Short mmCIF file of C-alpha atoms in Angstrom, two decimals:
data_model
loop_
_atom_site.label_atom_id
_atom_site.label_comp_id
_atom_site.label_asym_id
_atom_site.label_seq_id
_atom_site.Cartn_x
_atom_site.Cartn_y
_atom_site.Cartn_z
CA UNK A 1 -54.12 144.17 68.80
CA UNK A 2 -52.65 140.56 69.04
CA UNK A 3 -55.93 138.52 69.66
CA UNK A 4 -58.63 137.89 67.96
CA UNK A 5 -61.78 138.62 70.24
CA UNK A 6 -63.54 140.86 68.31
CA UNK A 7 -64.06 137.49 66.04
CA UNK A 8 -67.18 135.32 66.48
CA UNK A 9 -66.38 132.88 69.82
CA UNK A 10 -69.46 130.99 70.06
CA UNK A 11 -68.54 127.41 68.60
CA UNK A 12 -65.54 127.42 70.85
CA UNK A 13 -67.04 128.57 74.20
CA UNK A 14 -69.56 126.02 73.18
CA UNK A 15 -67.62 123.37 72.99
CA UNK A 16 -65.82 124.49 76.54
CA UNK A 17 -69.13 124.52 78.28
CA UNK A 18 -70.30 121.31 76.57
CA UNK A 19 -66.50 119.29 77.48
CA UNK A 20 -67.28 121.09 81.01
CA UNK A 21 -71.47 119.87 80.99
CA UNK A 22 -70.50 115.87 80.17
CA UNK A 23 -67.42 115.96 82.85
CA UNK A 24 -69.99 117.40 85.47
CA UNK A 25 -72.10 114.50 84.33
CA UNK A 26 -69.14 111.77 84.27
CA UNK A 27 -70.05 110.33 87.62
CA UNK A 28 -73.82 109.13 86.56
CA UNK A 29 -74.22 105.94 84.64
CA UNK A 30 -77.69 106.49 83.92
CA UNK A 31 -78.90 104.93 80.54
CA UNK A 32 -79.41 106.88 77.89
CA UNK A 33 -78.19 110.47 79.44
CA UNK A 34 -78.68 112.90 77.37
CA UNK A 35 -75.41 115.33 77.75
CA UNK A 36 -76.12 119.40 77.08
CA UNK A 37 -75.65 122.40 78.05
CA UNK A 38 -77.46 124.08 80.61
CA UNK A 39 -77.62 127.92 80.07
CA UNK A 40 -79.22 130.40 82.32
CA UNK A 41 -80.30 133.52 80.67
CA UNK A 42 -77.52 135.49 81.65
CA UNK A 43 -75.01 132.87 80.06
CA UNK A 44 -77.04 133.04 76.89
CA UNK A 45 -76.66 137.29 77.25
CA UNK A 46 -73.34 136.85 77.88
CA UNK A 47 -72.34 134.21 74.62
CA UNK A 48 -74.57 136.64 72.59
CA UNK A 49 -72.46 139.57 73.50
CA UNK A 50 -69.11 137.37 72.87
CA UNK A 51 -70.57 136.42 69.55
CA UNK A 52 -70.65 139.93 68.53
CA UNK A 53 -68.16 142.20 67.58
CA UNK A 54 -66.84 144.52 70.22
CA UNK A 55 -69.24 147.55 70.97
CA UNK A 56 -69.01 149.96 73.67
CA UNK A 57 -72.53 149.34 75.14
CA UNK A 58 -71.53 145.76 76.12
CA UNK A 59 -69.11 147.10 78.83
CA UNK A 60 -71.61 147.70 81.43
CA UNK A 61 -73.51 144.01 81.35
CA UNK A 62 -70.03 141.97 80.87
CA UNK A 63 -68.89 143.66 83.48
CA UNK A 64 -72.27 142.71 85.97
CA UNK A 65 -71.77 139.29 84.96
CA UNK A 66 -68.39 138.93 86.20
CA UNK A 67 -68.95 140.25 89.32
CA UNK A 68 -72.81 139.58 90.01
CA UNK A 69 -73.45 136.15 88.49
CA UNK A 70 -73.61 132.88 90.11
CA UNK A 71 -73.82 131.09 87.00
CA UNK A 72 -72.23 127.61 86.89
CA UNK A 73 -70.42 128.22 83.77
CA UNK A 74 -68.82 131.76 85.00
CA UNK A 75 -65.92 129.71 85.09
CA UNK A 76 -65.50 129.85 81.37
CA UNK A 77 -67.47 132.38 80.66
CA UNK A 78 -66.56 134.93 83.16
CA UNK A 79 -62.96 134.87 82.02
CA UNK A 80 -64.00 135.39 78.08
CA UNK A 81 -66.35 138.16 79.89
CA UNK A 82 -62.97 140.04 81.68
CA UNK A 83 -60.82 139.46 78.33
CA UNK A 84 -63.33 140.89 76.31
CA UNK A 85 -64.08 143.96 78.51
CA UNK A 86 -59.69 144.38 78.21
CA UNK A 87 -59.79 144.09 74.31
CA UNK A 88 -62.41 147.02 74.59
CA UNK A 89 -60.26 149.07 76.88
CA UNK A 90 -57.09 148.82 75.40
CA UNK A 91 -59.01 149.74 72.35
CA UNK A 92 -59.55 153.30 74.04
CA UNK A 93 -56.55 153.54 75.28
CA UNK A 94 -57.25 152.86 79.24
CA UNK A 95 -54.46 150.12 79.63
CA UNK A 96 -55.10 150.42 83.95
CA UNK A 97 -58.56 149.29 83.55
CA UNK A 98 -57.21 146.37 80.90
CA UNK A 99 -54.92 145.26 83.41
CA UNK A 100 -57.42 145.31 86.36
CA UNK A 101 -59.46 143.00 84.31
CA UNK A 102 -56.77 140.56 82.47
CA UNK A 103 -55.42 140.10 86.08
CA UNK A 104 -58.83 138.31 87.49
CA UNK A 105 -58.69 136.36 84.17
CA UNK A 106 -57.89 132.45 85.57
CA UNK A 107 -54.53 130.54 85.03
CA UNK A 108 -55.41 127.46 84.43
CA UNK A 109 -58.07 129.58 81.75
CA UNK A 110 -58.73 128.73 78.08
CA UNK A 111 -58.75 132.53 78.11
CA UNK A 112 -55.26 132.87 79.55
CA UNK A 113 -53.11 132.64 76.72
CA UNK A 114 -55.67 135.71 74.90
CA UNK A 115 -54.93 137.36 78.30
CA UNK A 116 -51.15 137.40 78.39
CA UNK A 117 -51.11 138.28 75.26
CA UNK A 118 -53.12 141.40 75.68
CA UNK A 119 -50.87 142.11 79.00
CA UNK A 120 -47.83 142.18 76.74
CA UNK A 121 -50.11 144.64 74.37
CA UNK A 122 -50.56 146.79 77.55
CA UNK A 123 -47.58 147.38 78.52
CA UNK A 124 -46.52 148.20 74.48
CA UNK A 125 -48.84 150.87 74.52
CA UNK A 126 -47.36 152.52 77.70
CA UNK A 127 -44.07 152.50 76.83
CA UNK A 128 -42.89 149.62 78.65
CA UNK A 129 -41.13 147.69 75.93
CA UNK A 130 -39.07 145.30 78.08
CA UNK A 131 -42.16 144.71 80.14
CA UNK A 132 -44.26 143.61 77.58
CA UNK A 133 -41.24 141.40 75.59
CA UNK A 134 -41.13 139.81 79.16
CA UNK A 135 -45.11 138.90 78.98
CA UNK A 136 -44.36 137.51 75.38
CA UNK A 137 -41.56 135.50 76.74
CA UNK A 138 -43.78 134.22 79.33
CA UNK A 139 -46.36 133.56 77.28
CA UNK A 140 -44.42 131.51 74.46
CA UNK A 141 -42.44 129.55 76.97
CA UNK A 142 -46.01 128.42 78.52
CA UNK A 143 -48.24 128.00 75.34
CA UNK A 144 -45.31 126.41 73.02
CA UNK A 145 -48.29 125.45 70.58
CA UNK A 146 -50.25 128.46 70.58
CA UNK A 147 -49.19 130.14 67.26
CA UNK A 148 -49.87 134.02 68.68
CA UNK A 149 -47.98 133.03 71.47
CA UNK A 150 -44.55 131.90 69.33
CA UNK A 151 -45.48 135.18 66.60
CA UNK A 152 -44.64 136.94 69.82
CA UNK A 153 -41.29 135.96 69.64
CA UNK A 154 -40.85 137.34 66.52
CA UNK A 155 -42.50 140.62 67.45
CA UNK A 156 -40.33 141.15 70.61
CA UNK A 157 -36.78 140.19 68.31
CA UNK A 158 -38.11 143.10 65.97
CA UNK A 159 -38.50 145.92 69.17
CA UNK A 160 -34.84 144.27 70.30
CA UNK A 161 -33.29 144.93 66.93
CA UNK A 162 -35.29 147.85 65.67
CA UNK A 163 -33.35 149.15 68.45
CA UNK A 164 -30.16 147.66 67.89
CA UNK A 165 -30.08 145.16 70.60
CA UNK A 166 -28.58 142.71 67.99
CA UNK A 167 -27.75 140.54 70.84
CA UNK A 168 -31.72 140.62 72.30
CA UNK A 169 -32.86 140.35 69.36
CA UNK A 170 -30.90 137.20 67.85
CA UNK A 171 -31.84 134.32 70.70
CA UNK A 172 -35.31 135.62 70.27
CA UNK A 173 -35.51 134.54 66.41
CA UNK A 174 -33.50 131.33 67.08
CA UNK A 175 -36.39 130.42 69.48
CA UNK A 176 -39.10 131.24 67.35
CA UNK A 177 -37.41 129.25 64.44
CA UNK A 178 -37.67 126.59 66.96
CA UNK A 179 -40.47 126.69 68.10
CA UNK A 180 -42.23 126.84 64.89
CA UNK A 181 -39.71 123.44 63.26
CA UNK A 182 -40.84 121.52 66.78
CA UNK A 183 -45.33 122.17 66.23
CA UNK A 184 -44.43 121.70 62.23
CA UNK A 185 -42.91 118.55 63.33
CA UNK A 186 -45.52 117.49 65.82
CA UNK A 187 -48.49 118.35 62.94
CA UNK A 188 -46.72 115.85 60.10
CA UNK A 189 -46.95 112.95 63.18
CA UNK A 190 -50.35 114.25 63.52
CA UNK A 191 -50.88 113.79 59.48
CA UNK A 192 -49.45 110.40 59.41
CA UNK A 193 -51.37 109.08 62.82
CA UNK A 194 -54.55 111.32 63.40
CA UNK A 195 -56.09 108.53 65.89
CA UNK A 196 -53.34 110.28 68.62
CA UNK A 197 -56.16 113.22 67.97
CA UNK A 198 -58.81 111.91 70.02
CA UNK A 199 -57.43 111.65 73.42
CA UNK A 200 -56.85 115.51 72.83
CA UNK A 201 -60.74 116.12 71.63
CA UNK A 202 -62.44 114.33 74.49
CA UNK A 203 -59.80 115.23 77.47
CA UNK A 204 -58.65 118.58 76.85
CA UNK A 205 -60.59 120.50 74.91
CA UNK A 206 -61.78 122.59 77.55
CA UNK A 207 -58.00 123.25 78.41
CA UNK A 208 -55.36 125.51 77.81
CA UNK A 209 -53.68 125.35 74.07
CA UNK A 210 -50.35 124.35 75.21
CA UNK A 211 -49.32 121.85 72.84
CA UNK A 212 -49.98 122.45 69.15
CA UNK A 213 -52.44 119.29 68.83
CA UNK A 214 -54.92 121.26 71.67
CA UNK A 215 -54.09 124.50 69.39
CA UNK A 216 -55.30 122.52 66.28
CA UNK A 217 -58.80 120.70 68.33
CA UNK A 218 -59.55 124.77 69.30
CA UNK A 219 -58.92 125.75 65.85
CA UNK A 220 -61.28 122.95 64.12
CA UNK A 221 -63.87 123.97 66.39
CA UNK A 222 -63.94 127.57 65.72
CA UNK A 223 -64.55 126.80 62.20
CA UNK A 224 -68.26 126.79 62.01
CA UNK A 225 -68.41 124.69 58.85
CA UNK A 226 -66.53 121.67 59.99
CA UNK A 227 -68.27 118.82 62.10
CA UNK A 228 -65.64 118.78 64.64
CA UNK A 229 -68.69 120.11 67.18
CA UNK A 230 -71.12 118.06 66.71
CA UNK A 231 -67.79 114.95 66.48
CA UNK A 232 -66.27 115.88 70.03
CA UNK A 233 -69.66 115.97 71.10
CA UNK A 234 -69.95 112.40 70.03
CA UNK A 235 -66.93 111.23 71.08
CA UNK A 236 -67.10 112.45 74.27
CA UNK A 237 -70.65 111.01 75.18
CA UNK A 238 -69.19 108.08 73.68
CA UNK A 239 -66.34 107.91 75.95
CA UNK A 240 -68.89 108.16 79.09
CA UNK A 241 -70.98 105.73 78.25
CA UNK A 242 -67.96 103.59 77.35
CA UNK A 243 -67.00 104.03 81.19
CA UNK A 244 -70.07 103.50 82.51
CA UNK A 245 -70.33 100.13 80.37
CA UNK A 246 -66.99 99.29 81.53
CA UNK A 247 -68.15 99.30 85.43
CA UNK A 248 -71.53 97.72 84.36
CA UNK A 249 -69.49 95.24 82.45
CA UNK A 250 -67.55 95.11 85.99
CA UNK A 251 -70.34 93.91 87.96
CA UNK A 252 -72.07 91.31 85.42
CA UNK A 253 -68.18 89.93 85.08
CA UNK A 254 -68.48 89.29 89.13
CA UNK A 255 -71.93 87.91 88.98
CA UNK A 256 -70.54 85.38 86.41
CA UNK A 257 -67.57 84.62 88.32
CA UNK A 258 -69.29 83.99 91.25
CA UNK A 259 -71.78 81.47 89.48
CA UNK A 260 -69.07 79.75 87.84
CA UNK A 261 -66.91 79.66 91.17
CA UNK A 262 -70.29 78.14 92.50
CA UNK A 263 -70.85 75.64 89.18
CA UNK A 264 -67.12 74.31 90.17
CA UNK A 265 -67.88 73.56 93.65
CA UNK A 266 -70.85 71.74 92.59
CA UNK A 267 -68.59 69.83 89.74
CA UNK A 268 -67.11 66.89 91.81
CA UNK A 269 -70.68 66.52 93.09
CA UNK A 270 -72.23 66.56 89.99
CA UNK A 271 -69.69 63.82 88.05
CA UNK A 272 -70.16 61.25 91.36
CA UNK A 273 -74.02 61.72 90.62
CA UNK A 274 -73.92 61.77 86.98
CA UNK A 275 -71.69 58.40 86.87
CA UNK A 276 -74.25 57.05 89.46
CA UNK A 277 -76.99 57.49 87.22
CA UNK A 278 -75.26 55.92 84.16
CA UNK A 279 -74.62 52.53 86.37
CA UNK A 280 -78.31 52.79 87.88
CA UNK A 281 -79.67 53.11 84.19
CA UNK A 282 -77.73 50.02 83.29
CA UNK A 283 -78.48 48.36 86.56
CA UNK A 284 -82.71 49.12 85.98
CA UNK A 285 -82.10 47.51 81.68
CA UNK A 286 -80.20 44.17 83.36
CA UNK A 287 -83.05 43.91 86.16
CA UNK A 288 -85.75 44.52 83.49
CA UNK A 289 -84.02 42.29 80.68
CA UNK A 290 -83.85 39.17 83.21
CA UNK A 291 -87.70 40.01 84.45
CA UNK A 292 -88.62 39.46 80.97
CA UNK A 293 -87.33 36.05 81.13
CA UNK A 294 -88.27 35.23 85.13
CA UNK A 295 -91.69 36.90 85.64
CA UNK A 296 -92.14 35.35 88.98
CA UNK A 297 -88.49 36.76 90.28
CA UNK A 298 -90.25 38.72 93.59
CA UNK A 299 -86.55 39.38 94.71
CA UNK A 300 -85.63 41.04 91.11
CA UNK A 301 -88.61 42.87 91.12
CA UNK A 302 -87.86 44.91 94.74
CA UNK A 303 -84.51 45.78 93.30
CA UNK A 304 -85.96 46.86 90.42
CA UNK A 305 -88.01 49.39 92.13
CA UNK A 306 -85.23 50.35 94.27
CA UNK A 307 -82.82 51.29 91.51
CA UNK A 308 -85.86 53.06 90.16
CA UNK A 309 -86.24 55.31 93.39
CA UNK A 310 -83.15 55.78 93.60
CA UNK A 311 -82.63 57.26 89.65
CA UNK A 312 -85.37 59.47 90.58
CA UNK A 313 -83.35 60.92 93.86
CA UNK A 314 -80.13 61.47 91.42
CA UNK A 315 -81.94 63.11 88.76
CA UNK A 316 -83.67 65.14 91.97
CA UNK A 317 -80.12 65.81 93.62
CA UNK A 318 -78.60 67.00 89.86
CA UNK A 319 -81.12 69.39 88.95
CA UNK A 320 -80.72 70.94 92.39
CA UNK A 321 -76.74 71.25 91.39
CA UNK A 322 -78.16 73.11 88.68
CA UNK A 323 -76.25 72.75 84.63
CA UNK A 324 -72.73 74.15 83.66
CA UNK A 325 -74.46 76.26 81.44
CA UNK A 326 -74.16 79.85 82.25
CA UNK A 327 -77.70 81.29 84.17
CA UNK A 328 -80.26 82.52 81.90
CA UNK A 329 -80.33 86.11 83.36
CA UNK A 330 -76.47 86.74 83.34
CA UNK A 331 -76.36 85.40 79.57
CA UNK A 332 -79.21 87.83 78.82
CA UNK A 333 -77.11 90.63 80.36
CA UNK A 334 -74.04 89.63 78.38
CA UNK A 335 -76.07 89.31 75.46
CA UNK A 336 -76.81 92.69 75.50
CA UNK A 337 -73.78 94.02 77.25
CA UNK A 338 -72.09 93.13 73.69
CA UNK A 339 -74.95 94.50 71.37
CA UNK A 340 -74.05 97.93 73.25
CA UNK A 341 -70.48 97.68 72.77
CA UNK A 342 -71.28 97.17 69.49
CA UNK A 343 -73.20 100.18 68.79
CA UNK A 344 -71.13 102.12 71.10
CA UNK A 345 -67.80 101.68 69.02
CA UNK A 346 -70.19 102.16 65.66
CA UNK A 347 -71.11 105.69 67.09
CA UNK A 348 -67.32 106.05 68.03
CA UNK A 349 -65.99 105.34 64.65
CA UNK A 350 -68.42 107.72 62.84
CA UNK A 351 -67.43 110.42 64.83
CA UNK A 352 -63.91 109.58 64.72
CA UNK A 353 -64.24 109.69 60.54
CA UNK A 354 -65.63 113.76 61.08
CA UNK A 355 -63.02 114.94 62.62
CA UNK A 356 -60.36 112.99 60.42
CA UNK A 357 -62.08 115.37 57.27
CA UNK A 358 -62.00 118.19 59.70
CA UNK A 359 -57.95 117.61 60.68
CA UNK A 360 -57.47 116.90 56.80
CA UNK A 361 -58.95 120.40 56.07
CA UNK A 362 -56.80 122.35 59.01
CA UNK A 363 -54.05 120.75 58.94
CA UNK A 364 -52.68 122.28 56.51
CA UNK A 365 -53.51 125.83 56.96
CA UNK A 366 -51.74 125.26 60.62
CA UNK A 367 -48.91 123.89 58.87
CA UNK A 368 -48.72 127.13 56.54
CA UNK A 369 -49.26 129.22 59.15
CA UNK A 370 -46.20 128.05 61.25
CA UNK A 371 -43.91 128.21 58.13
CA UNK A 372 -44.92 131.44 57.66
CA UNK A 373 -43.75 132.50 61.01
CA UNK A 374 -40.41 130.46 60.13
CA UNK A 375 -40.14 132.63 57.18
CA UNK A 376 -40.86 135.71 59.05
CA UNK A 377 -38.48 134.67 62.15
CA UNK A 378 -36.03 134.12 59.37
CA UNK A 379 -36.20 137.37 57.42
CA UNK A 380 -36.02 139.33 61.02
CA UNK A 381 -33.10 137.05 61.74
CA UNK A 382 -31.71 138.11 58.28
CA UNK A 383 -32.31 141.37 58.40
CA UNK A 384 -30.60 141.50 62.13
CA UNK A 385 -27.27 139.77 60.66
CA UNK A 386 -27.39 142.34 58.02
CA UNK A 387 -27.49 145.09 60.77
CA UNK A 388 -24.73 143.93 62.20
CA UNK A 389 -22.73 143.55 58.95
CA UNK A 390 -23.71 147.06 57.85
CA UNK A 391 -22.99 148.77 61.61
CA UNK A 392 -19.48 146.97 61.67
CA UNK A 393 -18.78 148.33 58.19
CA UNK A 394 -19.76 151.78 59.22
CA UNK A 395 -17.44 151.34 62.69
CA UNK A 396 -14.41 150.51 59.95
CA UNK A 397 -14.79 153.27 58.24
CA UNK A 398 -14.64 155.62 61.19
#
């Protein structure tokens, strides 16, 4: 069998329905959302049966699920439901029934690379060799990063040239050496710049594993002893409420625009008023100054308390222009606007540090993975070369 359902699925449909809850959530900006995952008790059944290793007994409720349930996470569930219900058939043998149910499996899937895969497995068991080397070719040309998908490269050179298709065989090797160089390659960019990682956690997690990054973000979340969960979860609440600030911060930019377009048309106003008052203050200390000196000056006097009025109607007219400071309520907002920014890149940066010890604990056991499949594309490749060598020997000596 060339996947591995009958292992423990639970952290990584969890994290599909959780990438799935928050994007069904994405278009609410309501403070403080609280993202989860919203079960019904059928979902629950049906990740309780995934969780568990294959039994026969689970047939008969996976398969009511698929068909019966109107569950809004049958979309990811459903399809694990189908592949599962395959592995078990193809387990007894009944490869029609597999097919029947790998067919109904989704595309565009997180499941579909599991189903292919099993399709080729199908077709191996009924005979149909070039069949099922077809479904691995399929499947390795669409999931380049998957590493079952390129180990079925190797396993279709082996049928060509354990049956002496040298010339099958041999393009089949060279593209699973390939394959395996180009996701070595793309894992040591990883190594050196793991921030590219994060665009991968919080957009495509609940995707297909067609590059080897999204292969790497579903294996660190199947390990249940990493924090790469509880991390994505972070970072993608974090990435929500970043957009949500960013169209708050969208509004309260226009609010200040529009009371600074409104200070400026008050500024030409406000310096005529302002230089106004300056020569009525000076005018009010020369009329007092002389009064001092001429107490009976009646005409001085009147001036006097005309200049007076009139410093009272500027100081009237420039408090109605209002100040070139920014208004109290929009500096409030921005206040705070940048206290949640603050916090907000805090929360990203701590979950960005989990998964860099999660990626520094996988990465490597990727990278031996794929140079193990190198080695074993290489010894098939060897081995097919020697073939040759040893059937052109035996063709001499005839």
């Amino acid at each position: 069998m060339m996947t591995d359902m009958d292992k423990p699925a639970r952290g990584l449909v969890t994290a599909l329905l959780l990438a799935l809850g928050i994007q069904a959530q994405a278009d609410t900006c309501a403070q403080d959302i609280q993202h989860g995952v919203a079960l019904a008790q059928s979902d629950r059944s049906v990740m309780s049966l995934l969780d568990s290793h294959a039994d026969a007994s689970q047939a008969s409720p996976l398969i009511q699920y698929s068909q019966q349930s109107s569950s809004i996470n049958k979309p990811i569930l459903g399809n694990y439901a189908r592949l599962r219900l395959a592995a078990m058939a193809l387990r007894d043998g009944d490869t029609t029934f597999a097919r029947e149910q790998l067919s109904q499996i989704e595309q565009n899937s997180p499941a579909a690379v599991d189903a292919a895969l099993l399709l080729a497995e199908s077709y191996r068991r009924d005979g149909n060799e070039e069949q099922a080397r077809a479904w691995l070719l399929r499947t390795a040309a669409r999931f380049p990063g998957n590493p079952r998908a390129v180990s079925g490269l190797v396993l279709a050179g082996d049928d060509w040239r354990n049956q002496g298709a040298y010339a099958q065989a041999l393009p089949l090797y060279n593209l699973a050496l390939n394959k395996a160089a180009e996701n070595l390659k793309a894992l040591n960019e990883l190594e050196a710049n793991p921030d590219r990682l994060y665009r991968t956690m919080t957009n495509t997690v609940a995707g297909n594993s067609t590059t080897v990054m999204d292969q790497l973000v579903l294996a660190m979340v199947r390990d249940e002893d990493s924090q790469v969960l509880p991390a994505t979860r972070k970072l993608m609440t974090a990435n929500d409420r970043l957009r949500c600030l960013r169209e708050e911060e969208k509004s309260l930019n226009n609010a200040i625009q529009h009371a600074t377009a409104r200070d400026l048309s008050n500024g030409a106003f406000r310096t005529a008023a302002k230089m106004e008052k300056a020569a009525t203050e000076q005018e009010i200390d020369d009329l007092q100054r002389i009064i001092a000196n001429a107490p009976n000056a009646t005409d001085l006097k009147a001036q006097l308390v005309d200049a007076q009025e009139r410093l009272q109607r500027l100081d009237a007219r420039l408090n109605q222009l209002g100040s070139t400071a920014l208004p109290a309520h929009l500096a409030a907002r921005k206040d705070a606007m940048e206290s949640r920014k603050a916090e907000l890149d805090k929360d990203m940066n701590t979950a960005r540090q989990q998964v860099r010890v999660a990626l520094a604990e996988e990465l490597p056991e990727m990278k031996r993975y794929y140079r193990n499949l190198a080695g074993e594309a290489q010894l098939g490749k060897a081995q097919l070369l020697q073939g040759q060598k040893t059937a052109s020997t035996l063709v001499g000596f005839k």
